[in-house]
Coordinates of C-alpha atoms and ligand atoms in Angstrom, one line a residue:
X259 CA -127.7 -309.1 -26.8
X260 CA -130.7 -311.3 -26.1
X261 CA -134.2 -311.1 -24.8
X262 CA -133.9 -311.8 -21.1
X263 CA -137.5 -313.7 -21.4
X264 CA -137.9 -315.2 -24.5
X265 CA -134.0 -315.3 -26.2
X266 CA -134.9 -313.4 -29.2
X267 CA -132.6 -310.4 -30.4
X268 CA -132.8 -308.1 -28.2
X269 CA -133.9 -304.4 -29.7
X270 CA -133.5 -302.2 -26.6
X271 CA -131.2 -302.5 -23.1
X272 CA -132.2 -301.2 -19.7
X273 CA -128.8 -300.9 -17.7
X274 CA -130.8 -300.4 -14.4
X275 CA -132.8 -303.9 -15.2
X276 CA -129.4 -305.6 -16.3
X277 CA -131.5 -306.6 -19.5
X278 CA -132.2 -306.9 -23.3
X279 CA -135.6 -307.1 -24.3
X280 CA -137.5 -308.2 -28.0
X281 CA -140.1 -306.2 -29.0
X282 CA -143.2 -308.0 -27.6
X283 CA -141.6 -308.0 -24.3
X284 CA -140.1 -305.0 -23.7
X285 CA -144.0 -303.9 -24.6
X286 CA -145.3 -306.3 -22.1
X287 CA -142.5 -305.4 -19.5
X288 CA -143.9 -301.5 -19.8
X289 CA -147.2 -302.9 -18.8
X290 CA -146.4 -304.6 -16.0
X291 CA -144.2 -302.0 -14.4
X292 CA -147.5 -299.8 -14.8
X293 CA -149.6 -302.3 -13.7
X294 CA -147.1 -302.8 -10.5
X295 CA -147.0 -298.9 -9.8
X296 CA -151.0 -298.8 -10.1
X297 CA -151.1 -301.8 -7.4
X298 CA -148.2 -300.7 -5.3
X299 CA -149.6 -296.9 -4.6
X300 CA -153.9 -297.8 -5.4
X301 CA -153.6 -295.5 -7.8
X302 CA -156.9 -296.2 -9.7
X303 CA -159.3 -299.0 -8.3
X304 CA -161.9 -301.4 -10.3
X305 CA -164.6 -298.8 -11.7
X306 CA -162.9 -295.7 -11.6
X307 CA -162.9 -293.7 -14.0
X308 CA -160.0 -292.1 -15.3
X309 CA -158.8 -289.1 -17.3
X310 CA -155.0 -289.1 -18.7
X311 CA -153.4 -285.6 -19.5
X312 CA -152.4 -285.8 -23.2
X313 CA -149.7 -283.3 -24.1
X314 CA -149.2 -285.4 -27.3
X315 CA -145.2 -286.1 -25.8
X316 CA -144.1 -289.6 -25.9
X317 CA -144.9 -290.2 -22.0
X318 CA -148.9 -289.2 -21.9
X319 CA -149.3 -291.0 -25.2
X320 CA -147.3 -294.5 -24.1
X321 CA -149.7 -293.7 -21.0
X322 CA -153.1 -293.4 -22.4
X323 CA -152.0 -297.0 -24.4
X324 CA -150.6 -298.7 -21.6
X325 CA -154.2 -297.6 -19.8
X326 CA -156.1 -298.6 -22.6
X327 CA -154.1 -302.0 -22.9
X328 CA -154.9 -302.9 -19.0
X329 CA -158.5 -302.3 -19.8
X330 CA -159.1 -299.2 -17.5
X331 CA -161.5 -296.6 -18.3
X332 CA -159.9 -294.0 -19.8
X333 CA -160.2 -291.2 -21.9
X334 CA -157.6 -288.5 -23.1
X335 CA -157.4 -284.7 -22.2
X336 CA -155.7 -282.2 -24.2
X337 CA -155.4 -278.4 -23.1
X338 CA -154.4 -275.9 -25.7
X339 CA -151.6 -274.0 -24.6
X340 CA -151.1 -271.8 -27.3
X341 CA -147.7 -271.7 -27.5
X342 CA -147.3 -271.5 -31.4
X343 CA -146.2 -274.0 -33.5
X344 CA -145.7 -276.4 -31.1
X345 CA -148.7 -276.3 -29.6
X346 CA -150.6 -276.8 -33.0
X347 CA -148.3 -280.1 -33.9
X348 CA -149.3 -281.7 -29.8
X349 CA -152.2 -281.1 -30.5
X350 CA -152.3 -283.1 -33.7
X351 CA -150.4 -285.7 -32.1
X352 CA -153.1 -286.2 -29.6
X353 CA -156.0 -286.4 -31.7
X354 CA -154.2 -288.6 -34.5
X355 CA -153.5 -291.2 -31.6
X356 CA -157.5 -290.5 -30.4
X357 CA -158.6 -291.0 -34.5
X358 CA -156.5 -293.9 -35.2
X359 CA -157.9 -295.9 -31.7
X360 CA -161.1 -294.6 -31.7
X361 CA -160.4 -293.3 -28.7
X362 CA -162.4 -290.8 -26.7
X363 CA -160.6 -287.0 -26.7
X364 CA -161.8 -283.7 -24.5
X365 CA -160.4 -280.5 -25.5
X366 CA -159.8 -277.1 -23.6
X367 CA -158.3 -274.3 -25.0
X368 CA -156.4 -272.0 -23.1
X369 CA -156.3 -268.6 -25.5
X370 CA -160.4 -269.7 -26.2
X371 CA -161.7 -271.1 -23.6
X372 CA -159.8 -268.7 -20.7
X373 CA -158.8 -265.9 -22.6
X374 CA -155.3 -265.9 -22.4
X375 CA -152.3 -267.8 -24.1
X376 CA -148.7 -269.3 -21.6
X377 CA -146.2 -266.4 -23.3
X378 CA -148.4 -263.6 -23.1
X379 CA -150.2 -264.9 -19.7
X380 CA -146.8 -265.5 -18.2
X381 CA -145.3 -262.1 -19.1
X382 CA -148.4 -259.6 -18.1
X383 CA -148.4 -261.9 -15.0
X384 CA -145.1 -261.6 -14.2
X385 CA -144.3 -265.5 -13.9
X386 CA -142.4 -267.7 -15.0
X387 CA -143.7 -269.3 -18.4
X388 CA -143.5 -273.2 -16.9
X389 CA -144.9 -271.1 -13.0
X390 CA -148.0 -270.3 -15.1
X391 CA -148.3 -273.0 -16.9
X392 CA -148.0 -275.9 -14.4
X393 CA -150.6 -273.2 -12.1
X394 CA -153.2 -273.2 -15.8
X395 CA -152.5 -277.3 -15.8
X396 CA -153.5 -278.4 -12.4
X397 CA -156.0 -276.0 -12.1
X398 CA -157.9 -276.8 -15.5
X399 CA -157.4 -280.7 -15.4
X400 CA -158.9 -281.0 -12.1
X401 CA -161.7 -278.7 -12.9
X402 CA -162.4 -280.9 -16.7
X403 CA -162.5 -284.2 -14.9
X404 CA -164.7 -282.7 -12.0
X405 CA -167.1 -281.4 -14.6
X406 CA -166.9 -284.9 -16.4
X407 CA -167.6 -287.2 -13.8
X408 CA -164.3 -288.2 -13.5
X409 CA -162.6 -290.4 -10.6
X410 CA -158.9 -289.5 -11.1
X411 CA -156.6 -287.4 -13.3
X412 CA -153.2 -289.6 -14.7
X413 CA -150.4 -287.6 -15.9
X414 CA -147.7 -288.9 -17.2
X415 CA -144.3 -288.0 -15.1
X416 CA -141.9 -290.6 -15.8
X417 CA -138.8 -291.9 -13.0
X418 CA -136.3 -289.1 -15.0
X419 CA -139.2 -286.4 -14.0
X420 CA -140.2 -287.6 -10.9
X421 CA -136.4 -288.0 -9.6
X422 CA -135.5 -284.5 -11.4
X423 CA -138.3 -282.6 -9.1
X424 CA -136.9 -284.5 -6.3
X425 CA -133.6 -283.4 -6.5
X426 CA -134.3 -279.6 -6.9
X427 CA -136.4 -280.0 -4.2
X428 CA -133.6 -281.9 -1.9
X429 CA -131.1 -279.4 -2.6
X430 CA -133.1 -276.5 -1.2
X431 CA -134.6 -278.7 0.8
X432 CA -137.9 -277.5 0.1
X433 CA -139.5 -279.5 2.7
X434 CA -143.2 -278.2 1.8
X435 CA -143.0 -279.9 -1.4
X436 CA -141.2 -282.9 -0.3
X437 CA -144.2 -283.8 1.8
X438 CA -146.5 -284.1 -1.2
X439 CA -144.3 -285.1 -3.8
X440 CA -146.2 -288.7 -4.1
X441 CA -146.9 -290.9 -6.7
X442 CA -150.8 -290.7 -5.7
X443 CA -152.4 -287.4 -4.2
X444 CA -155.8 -288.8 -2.7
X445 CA -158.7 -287.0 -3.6
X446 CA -160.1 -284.0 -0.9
X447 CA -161.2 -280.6 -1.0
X448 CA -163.2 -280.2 -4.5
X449 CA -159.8 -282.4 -6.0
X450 CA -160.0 -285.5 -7.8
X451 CA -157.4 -288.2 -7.0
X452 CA -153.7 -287.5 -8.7
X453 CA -151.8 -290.4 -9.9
X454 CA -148.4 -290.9 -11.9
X455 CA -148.6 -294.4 -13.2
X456 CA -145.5 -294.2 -15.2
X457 CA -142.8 -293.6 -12.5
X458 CA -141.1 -297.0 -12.8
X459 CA -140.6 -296.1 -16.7
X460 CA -137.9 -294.1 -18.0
X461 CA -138.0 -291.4 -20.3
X462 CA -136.1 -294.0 -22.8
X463 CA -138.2 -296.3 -22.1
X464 CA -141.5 -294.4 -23.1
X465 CA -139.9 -293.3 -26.5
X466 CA -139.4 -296.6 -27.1
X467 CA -142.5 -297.8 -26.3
X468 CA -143.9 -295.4 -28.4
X469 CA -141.8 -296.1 -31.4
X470 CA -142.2 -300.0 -31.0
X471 CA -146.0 -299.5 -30.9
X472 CA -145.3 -297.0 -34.2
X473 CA -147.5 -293.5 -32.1
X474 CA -146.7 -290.6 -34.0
X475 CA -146.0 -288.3 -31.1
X476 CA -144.9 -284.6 -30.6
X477 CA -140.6 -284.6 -30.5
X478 CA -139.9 -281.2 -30.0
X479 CA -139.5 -280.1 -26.8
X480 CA -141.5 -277.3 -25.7
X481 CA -139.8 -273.6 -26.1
X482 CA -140.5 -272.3 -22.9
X483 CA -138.2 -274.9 -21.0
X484 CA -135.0 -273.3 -22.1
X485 CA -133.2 -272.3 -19.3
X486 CA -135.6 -274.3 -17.1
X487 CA -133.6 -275.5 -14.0
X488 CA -135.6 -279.0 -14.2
X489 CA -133.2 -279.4 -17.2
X490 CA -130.0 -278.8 -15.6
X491 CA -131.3 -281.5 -13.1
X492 CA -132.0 -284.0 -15.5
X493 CA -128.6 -283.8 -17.2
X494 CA -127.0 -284.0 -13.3
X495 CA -128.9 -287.5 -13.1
X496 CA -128.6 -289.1 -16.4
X497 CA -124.8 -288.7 -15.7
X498 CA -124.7 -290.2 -12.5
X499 CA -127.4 -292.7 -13.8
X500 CA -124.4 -292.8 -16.2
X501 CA -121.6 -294.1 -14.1
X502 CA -124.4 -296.4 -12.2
X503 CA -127.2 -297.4 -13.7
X504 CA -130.2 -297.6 -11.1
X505 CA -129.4 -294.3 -9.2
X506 CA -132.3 -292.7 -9.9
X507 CA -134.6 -295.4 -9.1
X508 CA -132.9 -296.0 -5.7
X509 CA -133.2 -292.0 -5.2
X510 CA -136.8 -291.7 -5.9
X511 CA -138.0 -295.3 -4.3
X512 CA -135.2 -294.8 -1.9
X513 CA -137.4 -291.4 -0.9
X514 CA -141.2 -292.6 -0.9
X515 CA -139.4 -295.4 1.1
X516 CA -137.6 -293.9 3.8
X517 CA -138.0 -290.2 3.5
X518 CA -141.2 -288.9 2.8
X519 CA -143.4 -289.9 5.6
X520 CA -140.7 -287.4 7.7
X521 CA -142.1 -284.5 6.0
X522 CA -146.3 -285.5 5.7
X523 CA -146.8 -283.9 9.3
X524 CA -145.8 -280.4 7.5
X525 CA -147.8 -281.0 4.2
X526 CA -150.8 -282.3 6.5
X527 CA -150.5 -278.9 8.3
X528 CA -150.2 -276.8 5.6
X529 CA -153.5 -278.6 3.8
X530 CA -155.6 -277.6 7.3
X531 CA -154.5 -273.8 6.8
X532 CA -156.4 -273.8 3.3
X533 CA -159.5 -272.5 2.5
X534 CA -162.1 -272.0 -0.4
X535 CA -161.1 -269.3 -3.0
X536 CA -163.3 -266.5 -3.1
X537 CA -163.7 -267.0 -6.8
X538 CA -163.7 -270.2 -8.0
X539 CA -163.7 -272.7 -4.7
X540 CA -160.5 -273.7 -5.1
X541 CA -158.6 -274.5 -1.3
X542 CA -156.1 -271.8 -1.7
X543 CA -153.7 -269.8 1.2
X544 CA -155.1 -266.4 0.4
X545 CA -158.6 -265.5 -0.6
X546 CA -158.4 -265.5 -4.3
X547 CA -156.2 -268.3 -5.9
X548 CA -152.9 -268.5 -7.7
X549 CA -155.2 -269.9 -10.6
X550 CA -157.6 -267.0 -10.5
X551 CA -155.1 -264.1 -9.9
X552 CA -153.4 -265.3 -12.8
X553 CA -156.3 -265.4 -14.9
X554 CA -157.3 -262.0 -14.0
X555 CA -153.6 -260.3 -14.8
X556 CA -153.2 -261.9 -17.9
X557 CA -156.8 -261.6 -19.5
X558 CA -155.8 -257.8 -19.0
Ligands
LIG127 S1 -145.4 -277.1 -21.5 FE1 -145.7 -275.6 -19.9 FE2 -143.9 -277.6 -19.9 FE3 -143.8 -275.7 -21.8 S2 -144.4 -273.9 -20.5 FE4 -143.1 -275.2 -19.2 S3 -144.5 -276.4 -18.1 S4 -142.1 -276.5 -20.6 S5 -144.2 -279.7 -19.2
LIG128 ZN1 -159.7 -269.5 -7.7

Protein backbone atom coordinates (compact mmCIF):
# COMPACT_ATOMS: atom_id res chain seq x y z
CA UNK A 1 0.00 0.00 0.00
CA UNK A 2 0.99 3.53 -0.74
CA UNK A 3 0.87 6.96 0.85
CA UNK A 4 -2.41 8.49 -0.50
CA UNK A 5 -0.41 12.02 -0.53
CA UNK A 6 2.94 11.61 -1.30
CA UNK A 7 3.27 7.72 -2.80
CA UNK A 8 5.68 6.53 -0.37
CA UNK A 9 5.20 3.07 1.47
CA UNK A 10 2.62 3.34 3.35
CA UNK A 11 3.22 2.31 7.27
CA UNK A 12 -0.35 2.44 8.64
CA UNK A 13 -4.13 2.08 6.91
CA UNK A 14 -7.24 3.89 8.05
CA UNK A 15 -10.26 1.69 6.53
CA UNK A 16 -12.77 4.60 7.41
CA UNK A 17 -10.40 7.17 5.22
CA UNK A 18 -9.99 4.51 2.46
CA UNK A 19 -6.08 5.25 2.93
CA UNK A 20 -2.39 4.43 3.47
CA UNK A 21 -0.27 6.94 4.87
CA UNK A 22 3.95 7.37 5.21
CA UNK A 23 5.10 8.42 8.33
CA UNK A 24 5.33 12.27 7.91
CA UNK A 25 1.87 12.28 6.69
CA UNK A 26 -0.05 10.15 8.69
CA UNK A 27 1.64 12.75 11.43
CA UNK A 28 0.54 15.66 9.58
CA UNK A 29 -2.96 14.11 8.75
CA UNK A 30 -3.36 13.76 12.94
CA UNK A 31 -2.82 17.41 12.99
CA UNK A 32 -5.06 18.55 10.74
CA UNK A 33 -7.99 16.44 11.85
CA UNK A 34 -7.22 18.26 15.32
CA UNK A 35 -6.85 21.40 13.88
CA UNK A 36 -10.39 20.79 11.89
CA UNK A 37 -12.16 19.54 15.25
CA UNK A 38 -10.64 22.75 17.08
CA UNK A 39 -12.23 25.00 14.12
CA UNK A 40 -15.34 23.11 13.54
CA UNK A 41 -16.70 23.15 17.44
CA UNK A 42 -14.28 26.74 18.66
CA UNK A 43 -12.88 24.69 20.88
CA UNK A 44 -9.97 27.00 21.95
CA UNK A 45 -9.63 30.53 20.34
CA UNK A 46 -6.29 32.79 19.59
CA UNK A 47 -4.94 33.55 23.35
CA UNK A 48 -6.49 31.03 25.28
CA UNK A 49 -4.84 29.38 27.43
CA UNK A 50 -5.08 25.81 27.77
CA UNK A 51 -4.61 22.93 30.17
CA UNK A 52 -4.53 19.20 28.71
CA UNK A 53 -5.29 16.24 31.14
CA UNK A 54 -2.29 13.96 31.09
CA UNK A 55 -3.08 10.43 32.21
CA UNK A 56 0.31 9.44 30.56
CA UNK A 57 -2.07 6.95 27.94
CA UNK A 58 -1.31 7.24 24.38
CA UNK A 59 -4.38 9.70 23.67
CA UNK A 60 -3.52 12.71 26.30
CA UNK A 61 0.15 12.39 25.32
CA UNK A 62 -0.46 12.40 21.26
CA UNK A 63 -2.74 15.38 22.51
CA UNK A 64 -0.49 17.57 24.55
CA UNK A 65 2.02 17.05 21.11
CA UNK A 66 -0.47 17.70 18.60
CA UNK A 67 -1.26 20.99 20.89
CA UNK A 68 2.19 21.81 21.17
CA UNK A 69 2.77 21.30 17.35
CA UNK A 70 -0.26 23.83 16.34
CA UNK A 71 1.50 26.29 18.56
CA UNK A 72 -1.30 26.73 21.32
CA UNK A 73 -0.59 27.43 24.78
CA UNK A 74 -0.52 24.56 26.63
CA UNK A 75 0.69 23.00 29.48
CA UNK A 76 0.07 19.34 30.87
CA UNK A 77 -1.89 18.19 34.08
CA UNK A 78 -1.34 15.06 35.84
CA UNK A 79 -3.52 13.88 38.96
CA UNK A 80 -2.20 11.14 41.04
CA UNK A 81 -4.70 8.58 41.33
CA UNK A 82 -3.06 6.22 43.51
CA UNK A 83 -4.02 3.28 42.07
CA UNK A 84 -0.62 1.28 42.63
CA UNK A 85 1.64 0.37 40.21
CA UNK A 86 -0.04 1.73 37.52
CA UNK A 87 -0.40 4.91 38.72
CA UNK A 88 3.37 5.28 39.55
CA UNK A 89 4.43 4.12 35.76
CA UNK A 90 1.51 7.16 34.22
CA UNK A 91 2.88 9.13 36.13
CA UNK A 92 6.39 8.60 34.82
CA UNK A 93 5.10 8.59 31.47
CA UNK A 94 3.86 12.04 31.89
CA UNK A 95 6.75 13.66 33.25
CA UNK A 96 9.38 11.83 30.91
CA UNK A 97 7.29 13.37 27.84
CA UNK A 98 7.29 16.95 30.06
CA UNK A 99 11.47 16.42 30.67
CA UNK A 100 12.22 15.33 27.29
CA UNK A 101 10.08 18.66 25.65
CA UNK A 102 10.78 20.87 28.17
CA UNK A 103 7.49 21.10 28.62
CA UNK A 104 5.59 22.71 31.46
CA UNK A 105 3.87 19.90 34.04
CA UNK A 106 1.30 20.60 37.19
CA UNK A 107 0.79 17.87 39.56
CA UNK A 108 -2.11 16.92 42.07
CA UNK A 109 -2.10 14.07 44.08
CA UNK A 110 -5.12 12.56 45.02
CA UNK A 111 -3.99 10.24 48.40
CA UNK A 112 -1.71 13.73 49.24
CA UNK A 113 -3.29 16.41 48.28
CA UNK A 114 -7.18 15.17 49.15
CA UNK A 115 -6.63 12.56 51.49
CA UNK A 116 -7.93 9.66 49.87
CA UNK A 117 -6.81 7.13 47.13
CA UNK A 118 -9.73 5.64 43.87
CA UNK A 119 -9.80 1.85 45.61
CA UNK A 120 -10.09 2.78 48.99
CA UNK A 121 -12.24 6.20 48.14
CA UNK A 122 -14.45 4.17 45.96
CA UNK A 123 -15.10 1.31 48.46
CA UNK A 124 -15.77 3.38 51.85
CA UNK A 125 -17.92 5.52 49.40
CA UNK A 126 -19.80 3.01 48.15
CA UNK A 127 -19.16 3.82 44.32
CA UNK A 128 -18.09 2.55 41.63
CA UNK A 129 -14.14 2.80 41.23
CA UNK A 130 -14.44 4.60 37.53
CA UNK A 131 -18.14 6.67 39.44
CA UNK A 132 -15.44 8.13 41.82
CA UNK A 133 -12.97 8.59 39.81
CA UNK A 134 -14.51 10.38 36.68
CA UNK A 135 -16.57 12.55 39.93
CA UNK A 136 -12.38 13.21 41.55
CA UNK A 137 -11.42 14.07 37.66
CA UNK A 138 -13.80 16.69 36.63
CA UNK A 139 -13.98 18.09 39.82
CA UNK A 140 -10.11 18.52 40.45
CA UNK A 141 -9.18 19.52 36.75
CA UNK A 142 -11.58 22.26 36.68
CA UNK A 143 -10.65 23.53 40.07
CA UNK A 144 -6.43 23.28 38.90
CA UNK A 145 -7.02 25.29 35.78
CA UNK A 146 -9.37 27.87 37.67
CA UNK A 147 -6.63 28.31 40.24
CA UNK A 148 -4.00 28.59 37.27
CA UNK A 149 -5.47 31.13 35.19
CA UNK A 150 -6.50 28.77 32.86
CA UNK A 151 -9.04 29.40 29.74
CA UNK A 152 -10.02 25.71 28.99
CA UNK A 153 -9.39 22.13 30.08
CA UNK A 154 -8.54 19.43 26.91
CA UNK A 155 -8.98 15.92 27.56
CA UNK A 156 -8.23 13.57 25.47
CA UNK A 157 -11.44 11.23 24.47
CA UNK A 158 -10.85 9.91 21.16
CA UNK A 159 -13.97 8.83 18.28
CA UNK A 160 -13.74 4.96 19.94
CA UNK A 161 -14.57 6.86 23.44
CA UNK A 162 -16.67 9.36 22.41
CA UNK A 163 -18.91 6.88 20.22
CA UNK A 164 -18.62 4.20 23.18
CA UNK A 165 -20.39 6.79 25.82
CA UNK A 166 -22.76 7.39 23.07
CA UNK A 167 -23.92 4.20 22.65
CA UNK A 168 -24.51 3.23 26.43
CA UNK A 169 -26.14 6.26 26.66
CA UNK A 170 -28.53 5.56 23.42
CA UNK A 171 -29.44 2.22 24.57
CA UNK A 172 -30.88 3.50 27.89
CA UNK A 173 -31.57 6.34 26.29
CA UNK A 174 -30.27 8.46 28.91
CA UNK A 175 -31.54 11.48 27.48
CA UNK A 176 -29.96 13.84 30.44
CA UNK A 177 -26.60 12.99 29.22
CA UNK A 178 -27.27 12.92 25.68
CA UNK A 179 -27.96 16.62 25.83
CA UNK A 180 -24.46 17.38 27.02
CA UNK A 181 -22.54 14.85 25.51
CA UNK A 182 -20.63 17.63 23.14
CA UNK A 183 -17.40 17.92 21.88
CA UNK A 184 -17.11 21.51 23.64
CA UNK A 185 -18.92 22.34 27.03
CA UNK A 186 -18.77 26.28 27.13
CA UNK A 187 -17.61 27.73 30.15
CA UNK A 188 -20.42 28.96 33.03
CA UNK A 189 -20.99 28.57 36.57
CA UNK A 190 -17.31 28.68 38.29
CA UNK A 191 -16.45 26.03 34.97
CA UNK A 192 -13.78 26.54 32.55
CA UNK A 193 -14.58 25.66 28.94
CA UNK A 194 -14.40 21.64 28.15
CA UNK A 195 -13.03 20.54 24.90
CA UNK A 196 -12.25 17.09 23.29
CA UNK A 197 -9.99 17.89 20.39
CA UNK A 198 -9.16 14.42 19.44
CA UNK A 199 -12.69 13.06 18.43
CA UNK A 200 -11.89 12.72 14.77
CA UNK A 201 -8.81 10.33 15.89
CA UNK A 202 -9.05 6.88 16.60
CA UNK A 203 -7.82 5.03 19.32
CA UNK A 204 -5.34 3.37 16.55
CA UNK A 205 -4.65 6.22 15.30
CA UNK A 206 -3.29 7.87 18.61
CA UNK A 207 -1.01 4.72 19.35
CA UNK A 208 0.34 5.24 16.26
CA UNK A 209 0.96 8.65 16.42
CA UNK A 210 2.60 8.06 19.46
CA UNK A 211 4.79 5.32 18.34
CA UNK A 212 5.69 7.24 14.97
CA UNK A 213 6.74 10.30 17.11
CA UNK A 214 8.72 7.47 19.50
CA UNK A 215 6.47 8.95 23.25
CA UNK A 216 7.11 6.43 25.75
CA UNK A 217 3.59 6.22 27.11
CA UNK A 218 1.72 4.16 29.79
CA UNK A 219 0.21 0.59 27.90
CA UNK A 220 -1.48 -0.96 30.53
CA UNK A 221 -4.72 -0.39 30.93
CA UNK A 222 -5.91 0.76 34.14
CA UNK A 223 -7.20 -2.13 36.79
CA UNK A 224 -10.25 -0.68 37.78
CA UNK A 225 -11.90 -0.91 34.22
CA UNK A 226 -12.41 -4.64 34.37
CA UNK A 227 -15.85 -5.34 34.04
CA UNK A 228 -16.43 -1.71 33.09
CA UNK A 229 -19.54 -1.65 30.70
CA UNK A 230 -17.68 1.14 28.48
CA UNK A 231 -15.67 -1.97 27.48
CA UNK A 232 -18.29 -4.18 26.38
CA UNK A 233 -19.30 -1.18 24.27
CA UNK A 234 -16.23 -0.64 22.69
CA UNK A 235 -15.77 -4.30 21.61
CA UNK A 236 -19.72 -3.94 20.15
CA UNK A 237 -18.32 -0.98 17.87
CA UNK A 238 -15.00 -2.11 16.75
CA UNK A 239 -16.88 -5.17 15.35
CA UNK A 240 -19.39 -3.40 13.51
CA UNK A 241 -16.68 -0.78 12.69
CA UNK A 242 -15.34 -4.21 11.56
CA UNK A 243 -17.74 -5.25 8.89
CA UNK A 244 -17.97 -1.29 7.81
CA UNK A 245 -15.37 0.80 8.36
CA UNK A 246 -16.75 4.46 9.13
CA UNK A 247 -19.70 3.41 11.51
CA UNK A 248 -18.56 4.98 14.32
CA UNK A 249 -17.80 8.17 12.83
CA UNK A 250 -21.25 8.34 11.08
CA UNK A 251 -22.70 7.40 14.64
CA UNK A 252 -21.01 10.06 16.62
CA UNK A 253 -21.10 12.96 13.73
CA UNK A 254 -24.24 11.49 12.62
CA UNK A 255 -25.46 12.44 16.51
CA UNK A 256 -23.89 16.09 17.13
CA UNK A 257 -25.43 16.45 13.56
CA UNK A 258 -28.92 15.48 13.72
CA UNK A 259 -29.57 14.34 17.25
CA UNK A 260 -28.32 16.31 19.90
CA UNK A 261 -29.84 19.70 19.57
CA UNK A 262 -33.31 17.44 20.31
CA UNK A 263 -32.19 16.83 23.79
CA UNK A 264 -30.32 20.59 24.74
CA UNK A 265 -33.86 21.90 25.95
CA UNK A 266 -33.58 19.12 28.78
CA UNK A 267 -29.88 19.64 29.62
CA UNK A 268 -30.58 23.62 29.50
CA UNK A 269 -33.32 22.87 32.13
CA UNK A 270 -31.57 20.79 34.19
CA UNK A 271 -28.35 23.38 34.32
CA UNK A 272 -31.17 26.28 35.63
CA UNK A 273 -32.12 23.82 38.63
CA UNK A 274 -28.42 23.99 39.93
CA UNK A 275 -27.12 25.79 42.56
CA UNK A 276 -23.76 26.56 44.50
CA UNK A 277 -22.53 23.78 46.82
CA UNK A 278 -22.62 24.55 50.27
CA UNK A 279 -18.94 23.52 50.54
CA UNK A 280 -16.97 24.20 47.77
CA UNK A 281 -19.16 26.37 45.17
CA UNK A 282 -19.48 23.96 42.90
CA UNK A 283 -23.33 24.19 40.91
CA UNK A 284 -24.61 20.94 42.22
CA UNK A 285 -28.54 19.46 42.53
CA UNK A 286 -28.36 19.14 46.27
CA UNK A 287 -26.63 21.30 48.81
CA UNK A 288 -23.34 19.62 49.22
CA UNK A 289 -21.80 18.11 45.95
CA UNK A 290 -21.16 14.65 44.53
CA UNK A 291 -17.33 15.88 44.69
CA UNK A 292 -17.53 16.92 48.35
CA UNK A 293 -19.72 14.06 49.70
CA UNK A 294 -17.31 11.82 48.29
CA UNK A 295 -14.43 13.45 49.75
CA UNK A 296 -15.98 13.47 53.13
CA UNK A 297 -16.92 9.43 53.12
CA UNK A 298 -13.81 8.40 51.88
CA UNK A 299 -11.31 10.64 53.94
CA UNK A 300 -13.20 8.65 56.82
S1 LIG B 1 -8.58 5.75 35.46
FE1 LIG B 1 -10.37 6.09 36.70
FE2 LIG B 1 -10.34 5.31 34.16
FE3 LIG B 1 -9.23 3.75 36.02
S2 LIG B 1 -10.65 4.14 37.70
FE4 LIG B 1 -11.90 4.01 35.88
S3 LIG B 1 -12.07 6.11 35.28
S4 LIG B 1 -10.59 3.07 34.37
S5 LIG B 1 -10.29 6.57 32.34
ZN1 LIG C 1 -18.71 20.74 46.61
Amino acid sequence: MKCRRCRAPAVIEIRRHNAGFCRDCFLRHSREQVRKAIDDFDMIRPGDRVLVAVSGGKDSLALWDILRDLDVDVDGLYLGLGIGEYSDDSGRCARAYADEHGAKLVELDLPADVGFDIPTGARVARRAPCSACGLSKRHLFNQAAVDGGYDVVATGHNLDDEAAVLFGNVLRWSTEYLGRQLPVLPAGNGFVRKVKPLVRLGERETAAYCVLKGIDYQVEECPMAAGNRHLGYKAALNAIEDQSPGSKHAFYFGFLDKASPLFTPEAVAEQEQLQACARCGTPTTGEVCAFCRLVERARG
